Tab-separated table of C-alpha atoms and ligand atoms in Angstrom:
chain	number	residue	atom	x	y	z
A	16	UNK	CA	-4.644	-12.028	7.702
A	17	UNK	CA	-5.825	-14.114	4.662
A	18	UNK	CA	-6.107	-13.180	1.165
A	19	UNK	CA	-7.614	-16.318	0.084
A	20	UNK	CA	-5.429	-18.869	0.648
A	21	UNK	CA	-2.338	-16.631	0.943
A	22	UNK	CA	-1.693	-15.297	4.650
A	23	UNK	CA	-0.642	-11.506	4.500
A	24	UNK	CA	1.142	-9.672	6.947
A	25	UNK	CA	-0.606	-6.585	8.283
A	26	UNK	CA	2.450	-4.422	8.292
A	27	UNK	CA	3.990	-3.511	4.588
A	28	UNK	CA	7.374	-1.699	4.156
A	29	UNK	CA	7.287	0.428	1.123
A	30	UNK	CA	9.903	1.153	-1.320
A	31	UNK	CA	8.147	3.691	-3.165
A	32	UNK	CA	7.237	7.880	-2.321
A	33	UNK	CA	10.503	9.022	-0.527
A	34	UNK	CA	12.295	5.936	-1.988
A	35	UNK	CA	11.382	6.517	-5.627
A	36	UNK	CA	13.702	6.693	-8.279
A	37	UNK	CA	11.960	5.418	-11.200
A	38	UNK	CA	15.385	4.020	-13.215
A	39	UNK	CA	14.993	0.245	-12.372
A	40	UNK	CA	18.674	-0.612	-13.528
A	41	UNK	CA	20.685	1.573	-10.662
A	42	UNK	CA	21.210	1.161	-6.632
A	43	UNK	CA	20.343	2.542	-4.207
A	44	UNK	CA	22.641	1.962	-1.279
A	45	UNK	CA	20.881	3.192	1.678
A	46	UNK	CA	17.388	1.529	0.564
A	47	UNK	CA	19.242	-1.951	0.503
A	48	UNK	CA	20.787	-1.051	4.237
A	49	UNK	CA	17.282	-0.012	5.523
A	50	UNK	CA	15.266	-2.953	3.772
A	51	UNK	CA	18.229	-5.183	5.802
A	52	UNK	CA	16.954	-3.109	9.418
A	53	UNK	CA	13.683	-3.741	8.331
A	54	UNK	CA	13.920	-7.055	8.321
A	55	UNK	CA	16.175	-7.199	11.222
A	56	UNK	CA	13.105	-5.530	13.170
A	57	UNK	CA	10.921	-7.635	11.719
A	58	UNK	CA	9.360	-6.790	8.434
A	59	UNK	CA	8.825	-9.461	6.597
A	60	UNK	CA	6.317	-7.442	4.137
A	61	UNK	CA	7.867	-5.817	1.457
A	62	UNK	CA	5.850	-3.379	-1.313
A	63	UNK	CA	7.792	-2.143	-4.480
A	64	UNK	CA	6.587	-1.408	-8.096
A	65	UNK	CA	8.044	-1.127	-11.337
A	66	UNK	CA	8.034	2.306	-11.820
A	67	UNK	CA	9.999	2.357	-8.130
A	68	UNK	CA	12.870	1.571	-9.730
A	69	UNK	CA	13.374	-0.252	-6.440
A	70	UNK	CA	12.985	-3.893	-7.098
A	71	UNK	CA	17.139	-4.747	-6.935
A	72	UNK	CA	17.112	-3.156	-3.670
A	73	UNK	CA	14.577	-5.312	-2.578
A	74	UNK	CA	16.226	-8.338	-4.406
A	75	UNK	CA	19.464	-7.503	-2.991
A	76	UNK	CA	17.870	-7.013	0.326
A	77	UNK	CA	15.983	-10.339	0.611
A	78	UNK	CA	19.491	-12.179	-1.102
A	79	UNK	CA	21.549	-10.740	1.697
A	80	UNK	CA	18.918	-11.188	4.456
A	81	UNK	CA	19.603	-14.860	4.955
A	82	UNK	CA	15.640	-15.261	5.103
A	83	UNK	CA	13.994	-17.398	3.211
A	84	UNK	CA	11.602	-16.951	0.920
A	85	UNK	CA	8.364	-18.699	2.490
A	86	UNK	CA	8.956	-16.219	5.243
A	87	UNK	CA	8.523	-13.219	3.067
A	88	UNK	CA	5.753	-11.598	1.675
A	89	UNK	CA	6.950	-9.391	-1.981
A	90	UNK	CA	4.360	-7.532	-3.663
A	91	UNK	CA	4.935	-5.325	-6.768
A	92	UNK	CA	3.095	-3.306	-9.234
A	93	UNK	CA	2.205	-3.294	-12.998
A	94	UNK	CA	0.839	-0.521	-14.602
A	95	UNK	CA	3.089	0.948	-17.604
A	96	UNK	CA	4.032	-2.200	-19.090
A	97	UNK	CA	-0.058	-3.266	-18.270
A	98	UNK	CA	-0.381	-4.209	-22.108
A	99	UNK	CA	2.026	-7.079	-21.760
A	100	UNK	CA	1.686	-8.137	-17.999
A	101	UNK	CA	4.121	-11.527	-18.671
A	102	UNK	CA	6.673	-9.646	-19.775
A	103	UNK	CA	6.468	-7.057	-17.391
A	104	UNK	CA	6.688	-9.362	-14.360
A	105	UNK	CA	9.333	-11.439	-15.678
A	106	UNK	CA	11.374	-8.543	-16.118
A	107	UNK	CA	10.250	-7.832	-12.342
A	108	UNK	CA	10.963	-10.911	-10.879
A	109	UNK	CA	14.575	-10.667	-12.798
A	110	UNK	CA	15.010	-7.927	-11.017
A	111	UNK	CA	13.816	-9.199	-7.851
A	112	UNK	CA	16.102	-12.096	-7.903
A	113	UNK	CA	12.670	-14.382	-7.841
A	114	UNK	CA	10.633	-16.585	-9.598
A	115	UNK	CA	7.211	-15.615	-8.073
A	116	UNK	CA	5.938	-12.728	-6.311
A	117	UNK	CA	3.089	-12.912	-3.202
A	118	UNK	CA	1.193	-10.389	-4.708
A	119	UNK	CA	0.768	-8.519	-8.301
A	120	UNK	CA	-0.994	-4.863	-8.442
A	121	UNK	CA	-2.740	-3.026	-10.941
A	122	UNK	CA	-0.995	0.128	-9.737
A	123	UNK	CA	-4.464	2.207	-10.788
A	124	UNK	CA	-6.901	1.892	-13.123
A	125	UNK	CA	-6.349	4.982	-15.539
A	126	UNK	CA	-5.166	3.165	-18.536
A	127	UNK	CA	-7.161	2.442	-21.710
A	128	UNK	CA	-6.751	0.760	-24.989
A	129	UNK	CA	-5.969	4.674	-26.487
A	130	UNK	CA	-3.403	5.053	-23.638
A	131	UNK	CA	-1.663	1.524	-22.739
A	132	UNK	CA	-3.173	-0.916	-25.916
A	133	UNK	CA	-5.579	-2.382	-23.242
A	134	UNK	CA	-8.792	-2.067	-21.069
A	135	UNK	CA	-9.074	-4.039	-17.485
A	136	UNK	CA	-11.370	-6.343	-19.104
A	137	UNK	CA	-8.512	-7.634	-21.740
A	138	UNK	CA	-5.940	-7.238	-18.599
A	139	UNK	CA	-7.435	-8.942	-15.531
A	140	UNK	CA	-7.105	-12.671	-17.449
A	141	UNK	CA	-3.750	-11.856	-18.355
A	142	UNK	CA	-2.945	-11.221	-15.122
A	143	UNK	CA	-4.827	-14.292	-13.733
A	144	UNK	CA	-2.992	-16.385	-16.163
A	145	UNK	CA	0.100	-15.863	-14.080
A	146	UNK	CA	-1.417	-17.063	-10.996
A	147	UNK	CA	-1.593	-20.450	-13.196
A	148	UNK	CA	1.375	-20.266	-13.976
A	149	UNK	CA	2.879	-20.206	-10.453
A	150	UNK	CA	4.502	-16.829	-11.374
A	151	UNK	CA	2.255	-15.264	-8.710
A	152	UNK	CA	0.525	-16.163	-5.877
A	153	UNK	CA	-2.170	-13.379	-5.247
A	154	UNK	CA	-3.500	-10.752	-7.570
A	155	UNK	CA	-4.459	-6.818	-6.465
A	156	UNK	CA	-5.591	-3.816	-7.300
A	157	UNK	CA	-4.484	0.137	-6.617
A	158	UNK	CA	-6.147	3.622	-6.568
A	159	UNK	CA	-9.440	1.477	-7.699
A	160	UNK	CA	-12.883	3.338	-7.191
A	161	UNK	CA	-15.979	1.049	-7.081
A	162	UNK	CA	-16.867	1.715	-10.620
A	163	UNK	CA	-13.368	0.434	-11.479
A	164	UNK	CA	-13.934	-2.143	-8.818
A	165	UNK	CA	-17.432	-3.193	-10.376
A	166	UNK	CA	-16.141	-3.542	-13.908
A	167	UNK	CA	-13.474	-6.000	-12.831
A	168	UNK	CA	-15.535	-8.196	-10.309
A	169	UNK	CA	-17.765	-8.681	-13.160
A	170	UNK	CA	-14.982	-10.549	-15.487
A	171	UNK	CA	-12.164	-11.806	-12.642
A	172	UNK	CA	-12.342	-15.662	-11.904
A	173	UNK	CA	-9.511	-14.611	-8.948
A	174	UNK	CA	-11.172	-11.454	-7.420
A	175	UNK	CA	-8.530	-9.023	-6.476
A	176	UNK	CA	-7.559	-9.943	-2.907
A	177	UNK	CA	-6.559	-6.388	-1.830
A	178	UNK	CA	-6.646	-2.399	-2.907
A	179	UNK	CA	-4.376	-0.570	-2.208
A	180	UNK	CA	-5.551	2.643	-1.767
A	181	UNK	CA	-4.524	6.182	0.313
A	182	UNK	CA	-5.998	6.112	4.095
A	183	UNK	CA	-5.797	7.866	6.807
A	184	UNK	CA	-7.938	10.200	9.210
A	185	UNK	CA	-8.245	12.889	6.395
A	186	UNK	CA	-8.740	10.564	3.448
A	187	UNK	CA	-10.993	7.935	4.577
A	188	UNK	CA	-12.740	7.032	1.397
A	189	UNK	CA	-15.819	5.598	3.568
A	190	UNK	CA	-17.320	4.469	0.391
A	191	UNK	CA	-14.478	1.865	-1.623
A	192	UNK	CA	-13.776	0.820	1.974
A	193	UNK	CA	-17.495	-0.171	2.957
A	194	UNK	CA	-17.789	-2.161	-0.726
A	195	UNK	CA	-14.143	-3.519	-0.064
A	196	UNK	CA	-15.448	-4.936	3.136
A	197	UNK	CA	-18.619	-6.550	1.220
A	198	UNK	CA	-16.766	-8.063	-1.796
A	199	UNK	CA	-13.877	-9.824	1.095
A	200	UNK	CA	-11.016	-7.198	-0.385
A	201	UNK	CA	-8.278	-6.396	1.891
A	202	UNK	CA	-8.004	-2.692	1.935
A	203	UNK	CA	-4.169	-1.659	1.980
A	204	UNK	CA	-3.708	1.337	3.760
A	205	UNK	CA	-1.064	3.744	1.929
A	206	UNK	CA	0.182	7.101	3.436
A	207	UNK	CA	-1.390	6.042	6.720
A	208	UNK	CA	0.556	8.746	8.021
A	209	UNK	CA	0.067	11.682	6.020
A	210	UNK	CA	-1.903	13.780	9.255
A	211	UNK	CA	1.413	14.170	10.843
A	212	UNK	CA	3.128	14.143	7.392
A	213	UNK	CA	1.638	15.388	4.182
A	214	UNK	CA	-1.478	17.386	6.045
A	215	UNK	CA	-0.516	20.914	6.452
A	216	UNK	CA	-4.061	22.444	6.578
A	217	UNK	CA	-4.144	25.277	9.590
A	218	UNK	CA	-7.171	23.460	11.044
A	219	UNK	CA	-5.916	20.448	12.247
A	220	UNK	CA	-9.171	18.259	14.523
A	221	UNK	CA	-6.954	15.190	14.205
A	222	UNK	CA	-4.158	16.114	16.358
A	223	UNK	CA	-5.435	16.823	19.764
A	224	UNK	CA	-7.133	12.938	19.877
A	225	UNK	CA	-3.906	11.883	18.816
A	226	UNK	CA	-2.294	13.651	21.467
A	227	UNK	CA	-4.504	12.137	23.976
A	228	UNK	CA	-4.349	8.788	22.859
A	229	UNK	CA	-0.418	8.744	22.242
A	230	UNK	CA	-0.556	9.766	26.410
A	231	UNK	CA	-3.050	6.922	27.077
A	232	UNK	CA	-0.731	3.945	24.952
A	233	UNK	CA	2.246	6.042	26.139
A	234	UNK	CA	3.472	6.139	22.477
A	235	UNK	CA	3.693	8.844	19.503
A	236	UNK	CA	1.030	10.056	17.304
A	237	UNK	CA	2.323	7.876	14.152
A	238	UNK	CA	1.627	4.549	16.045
A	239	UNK	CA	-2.025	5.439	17.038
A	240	UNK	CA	-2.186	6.902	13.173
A	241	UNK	CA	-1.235	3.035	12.534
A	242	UNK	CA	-3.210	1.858	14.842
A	243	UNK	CA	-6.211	3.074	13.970
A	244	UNK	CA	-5.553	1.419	10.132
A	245	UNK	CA	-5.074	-1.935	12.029
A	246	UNK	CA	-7.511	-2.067	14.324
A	247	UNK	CA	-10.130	-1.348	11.713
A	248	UNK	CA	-8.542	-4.903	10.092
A	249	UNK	CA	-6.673	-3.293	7.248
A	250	UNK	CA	-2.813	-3.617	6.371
A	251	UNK	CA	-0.968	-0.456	7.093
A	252	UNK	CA	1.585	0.345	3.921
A	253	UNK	CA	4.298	2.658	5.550
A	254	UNK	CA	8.019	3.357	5.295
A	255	UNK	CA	10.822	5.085	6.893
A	256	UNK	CA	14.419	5.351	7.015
A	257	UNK	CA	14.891	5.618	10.639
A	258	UNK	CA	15.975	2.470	12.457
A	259	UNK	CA	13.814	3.772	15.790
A	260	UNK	CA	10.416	4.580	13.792
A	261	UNK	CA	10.946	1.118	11.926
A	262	UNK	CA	11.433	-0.095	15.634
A	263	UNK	CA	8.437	1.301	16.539
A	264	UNK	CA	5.772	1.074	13.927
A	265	UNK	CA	6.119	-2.971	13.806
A	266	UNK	CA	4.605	-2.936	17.525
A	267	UNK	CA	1.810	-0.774	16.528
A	268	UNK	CA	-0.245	-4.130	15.648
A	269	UNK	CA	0.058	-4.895	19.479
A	270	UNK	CA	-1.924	-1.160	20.185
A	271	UNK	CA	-5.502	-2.218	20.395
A	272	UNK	CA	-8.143	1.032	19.925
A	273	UNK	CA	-10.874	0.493	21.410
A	274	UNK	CA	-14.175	1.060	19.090
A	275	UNK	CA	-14.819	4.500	20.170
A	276	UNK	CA	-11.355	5.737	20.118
A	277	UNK	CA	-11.330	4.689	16.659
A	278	UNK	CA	-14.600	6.578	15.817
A	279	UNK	CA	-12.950	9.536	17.891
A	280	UNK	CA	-10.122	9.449	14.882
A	281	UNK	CA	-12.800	8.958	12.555
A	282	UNK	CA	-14.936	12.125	13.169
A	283	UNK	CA	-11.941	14.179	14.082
A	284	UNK	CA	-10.478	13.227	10.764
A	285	UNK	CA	-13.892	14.046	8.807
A	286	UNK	CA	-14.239	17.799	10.515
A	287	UNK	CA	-11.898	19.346	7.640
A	288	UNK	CA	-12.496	18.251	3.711
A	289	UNK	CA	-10.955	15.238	2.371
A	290	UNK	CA	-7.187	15.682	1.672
A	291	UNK	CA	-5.756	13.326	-0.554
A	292	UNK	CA	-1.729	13.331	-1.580
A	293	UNK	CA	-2.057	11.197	-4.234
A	294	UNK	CA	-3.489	10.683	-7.760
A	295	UNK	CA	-5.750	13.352	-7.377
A	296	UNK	CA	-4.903	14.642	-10.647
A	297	UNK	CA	-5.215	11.412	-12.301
A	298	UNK	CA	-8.971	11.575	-11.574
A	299	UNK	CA	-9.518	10.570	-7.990
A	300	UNK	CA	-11.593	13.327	-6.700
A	301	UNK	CA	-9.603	16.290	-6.179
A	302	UNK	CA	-9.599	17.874	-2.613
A	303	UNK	CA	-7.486	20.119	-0.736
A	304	UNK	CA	-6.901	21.365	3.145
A	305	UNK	CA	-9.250	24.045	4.491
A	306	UNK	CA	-6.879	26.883	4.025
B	426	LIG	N1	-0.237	2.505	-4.712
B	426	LIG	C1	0.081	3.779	-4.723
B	426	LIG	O1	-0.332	4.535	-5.611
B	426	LIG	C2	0.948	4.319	-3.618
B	426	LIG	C3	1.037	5.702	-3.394
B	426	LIG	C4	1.836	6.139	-2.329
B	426	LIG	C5	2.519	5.222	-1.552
B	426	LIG	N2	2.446	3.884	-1.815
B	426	LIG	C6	3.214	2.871	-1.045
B	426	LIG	O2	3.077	3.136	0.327
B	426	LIG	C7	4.369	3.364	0.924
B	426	LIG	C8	4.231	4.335	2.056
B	426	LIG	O3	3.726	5.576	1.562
B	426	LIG	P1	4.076	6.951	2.267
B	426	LIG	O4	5.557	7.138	2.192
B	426	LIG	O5	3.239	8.019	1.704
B	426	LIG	O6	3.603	6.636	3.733
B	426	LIG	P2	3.899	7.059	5.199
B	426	LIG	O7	4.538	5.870	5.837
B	426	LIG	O8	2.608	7.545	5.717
B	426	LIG	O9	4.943	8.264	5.176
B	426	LIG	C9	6.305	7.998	5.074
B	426	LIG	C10	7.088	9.265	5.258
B	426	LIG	O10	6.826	9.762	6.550
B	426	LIG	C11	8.019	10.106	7.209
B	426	LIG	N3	7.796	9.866	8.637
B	426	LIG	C12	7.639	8.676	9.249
B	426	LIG	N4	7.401	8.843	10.567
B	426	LIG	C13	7.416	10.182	10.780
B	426	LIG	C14	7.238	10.977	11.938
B	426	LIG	N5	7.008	10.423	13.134
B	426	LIG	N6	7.297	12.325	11.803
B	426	LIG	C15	7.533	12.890	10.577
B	426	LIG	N7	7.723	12.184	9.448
B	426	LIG	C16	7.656	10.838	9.548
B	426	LIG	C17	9.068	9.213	6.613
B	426	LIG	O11	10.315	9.876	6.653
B	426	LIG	P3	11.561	9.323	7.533
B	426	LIG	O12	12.351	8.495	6.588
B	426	LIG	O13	12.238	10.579	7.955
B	426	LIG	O14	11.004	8.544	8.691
B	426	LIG	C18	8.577	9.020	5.180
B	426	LIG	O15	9.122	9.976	4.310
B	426	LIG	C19	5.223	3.840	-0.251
B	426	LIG	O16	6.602	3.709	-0.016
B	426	LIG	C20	4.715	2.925	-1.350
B	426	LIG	O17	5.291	1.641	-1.202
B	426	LIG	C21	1.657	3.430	-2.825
């Protein structure tokens, strides 16, 4: 997939959620040995954050991988240290072992000149300076709404190339995806999983297509949930620490829904209110399972 002239890869491992440990100066042994089996199966795609904490793994990871670095794809996030974004991602790509990054995120937009000693106006340049600087090859966004999207497309000279934002059946946010699609912005998928994960409303219209359509692929549930993200042309964000799942979720590019199976998912998935795991308090809209 391209993100102007950078190619991404439409399958992200993520270091963040279960993975999340938020002190940046420890390791975490079992994250390095499944970022290793993630490669090994084929991940080349990796997402971490500064407030991960997880960004030696990953270094350690890629340094004892024996890849090299053309052949990856390392994105991280920015959104504490937002005032000072040079700084912040030389301290990152310390960290990582690197001396550029794929991709740079605004991990969400809630931050103000009251809150972080900036606005996105004052950031986006800063953050587009270190594009010029070769310290980063793509720039991104996360959690951004259109308003937020609006505000920066009006002052970027580098549009971001992606958001990152939560989707899945039961968080589909029709809207940011439809103007993603108009402005050229990937749309990362994060939590792609969370029907058979974080979902635990009683009425559940998602799982009996899935059921169906796992029998028709002769597969599982959580590679039609992927599926369904990449057949639509987004990038799935997902993680695991199980050798088999990472097995399987790499081949669930080569599962190709056909246009009404996906609007099958799509209806099923919009039967039952939104339900969204993440940043809801921070001022995305807040919804919750039909009880
Ligand atoms: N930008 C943001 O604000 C934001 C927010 C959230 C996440 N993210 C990024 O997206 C990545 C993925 O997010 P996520 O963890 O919510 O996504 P996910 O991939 O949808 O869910 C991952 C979780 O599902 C479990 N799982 C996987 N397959 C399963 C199955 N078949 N049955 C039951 N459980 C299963 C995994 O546990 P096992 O280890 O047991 O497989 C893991 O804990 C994060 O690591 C982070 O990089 C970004």
């Amino acid at each position: 997939m391209a993100l102007n002239t950078v190619k991404i890869p439409s399958i992200g491992f993520g270091t963040g959620t279960a993975w999340y440990k938020g002190d940046p100066d420890t390791i975490d042994d079992k994250l390095v040995k499944t970022l290793l089996s993630a490669f090994k199966h084929g991940y080349r795609f990796i997402d971490g954050a500064e407030s991960y904490g997880t960004e030696r793994e990953i270094g350690a990871a890629i340094a004892q991988s024996g890849l090299s670095r053309s052949d990856l794809f390392i994105s991280t996030k920015i959104l504490k240290s937002i005032g000072n974004p040079e700084e912040a991602l030389r301290k990152s790509l310390e960290r990582l072992n690197l001396t550029y990054v794929d991709l740079y995120i605004i991990h969400a937009p809630y931050f103000t000149q009251a809150s972080h000693g900036i606005e996105l106006e004052e950031a986006w340049p800063r953050l587009e300076a270190l594009v010029d600087k070769g310290l980063v090859r793509a720039l991104g966004v996360s959690n951004f709404r259109i308003e937020h999207l609006e505000r920066l497309l009006k002052v970027a000279k580098y549009p971001p190339a992606v958001n990152q934002i939560e989707f899945n059946p039961y968080c589909q946010d029709v809207q940011t995806v439809e103007f993603c699609r108009k402005h050229g912005i990937i749309v990362e998928a994060y939590a792609p999983l969370s029907p058979i994960v974080y979902y635990k409303g009683t009425d559940r219209p998602v799982d009996s297509v899935l059921d169906k359509l796992a029998q028709k692929y002769a597969t599982s549930q959580a590679s039609i949930l992927l599926a369904w993200v990449l057949s639509q042309g987004h990038v799935a964000i997902l993680t695991t620490s199980k050798t088999e799942r990472q097995e399987e979720y790499i081949k669930a590019s080569e599962i190709k829904l056909t246009e009404a199976e996906i609007s099958d998912i799509s209806r099923a998935g919009q039967q039952v209110p939104e339900f969204r795991k993440f940043w809801a308090s921070a001022g995305h809209k807040q919804s919750k399972p039909k009880a």
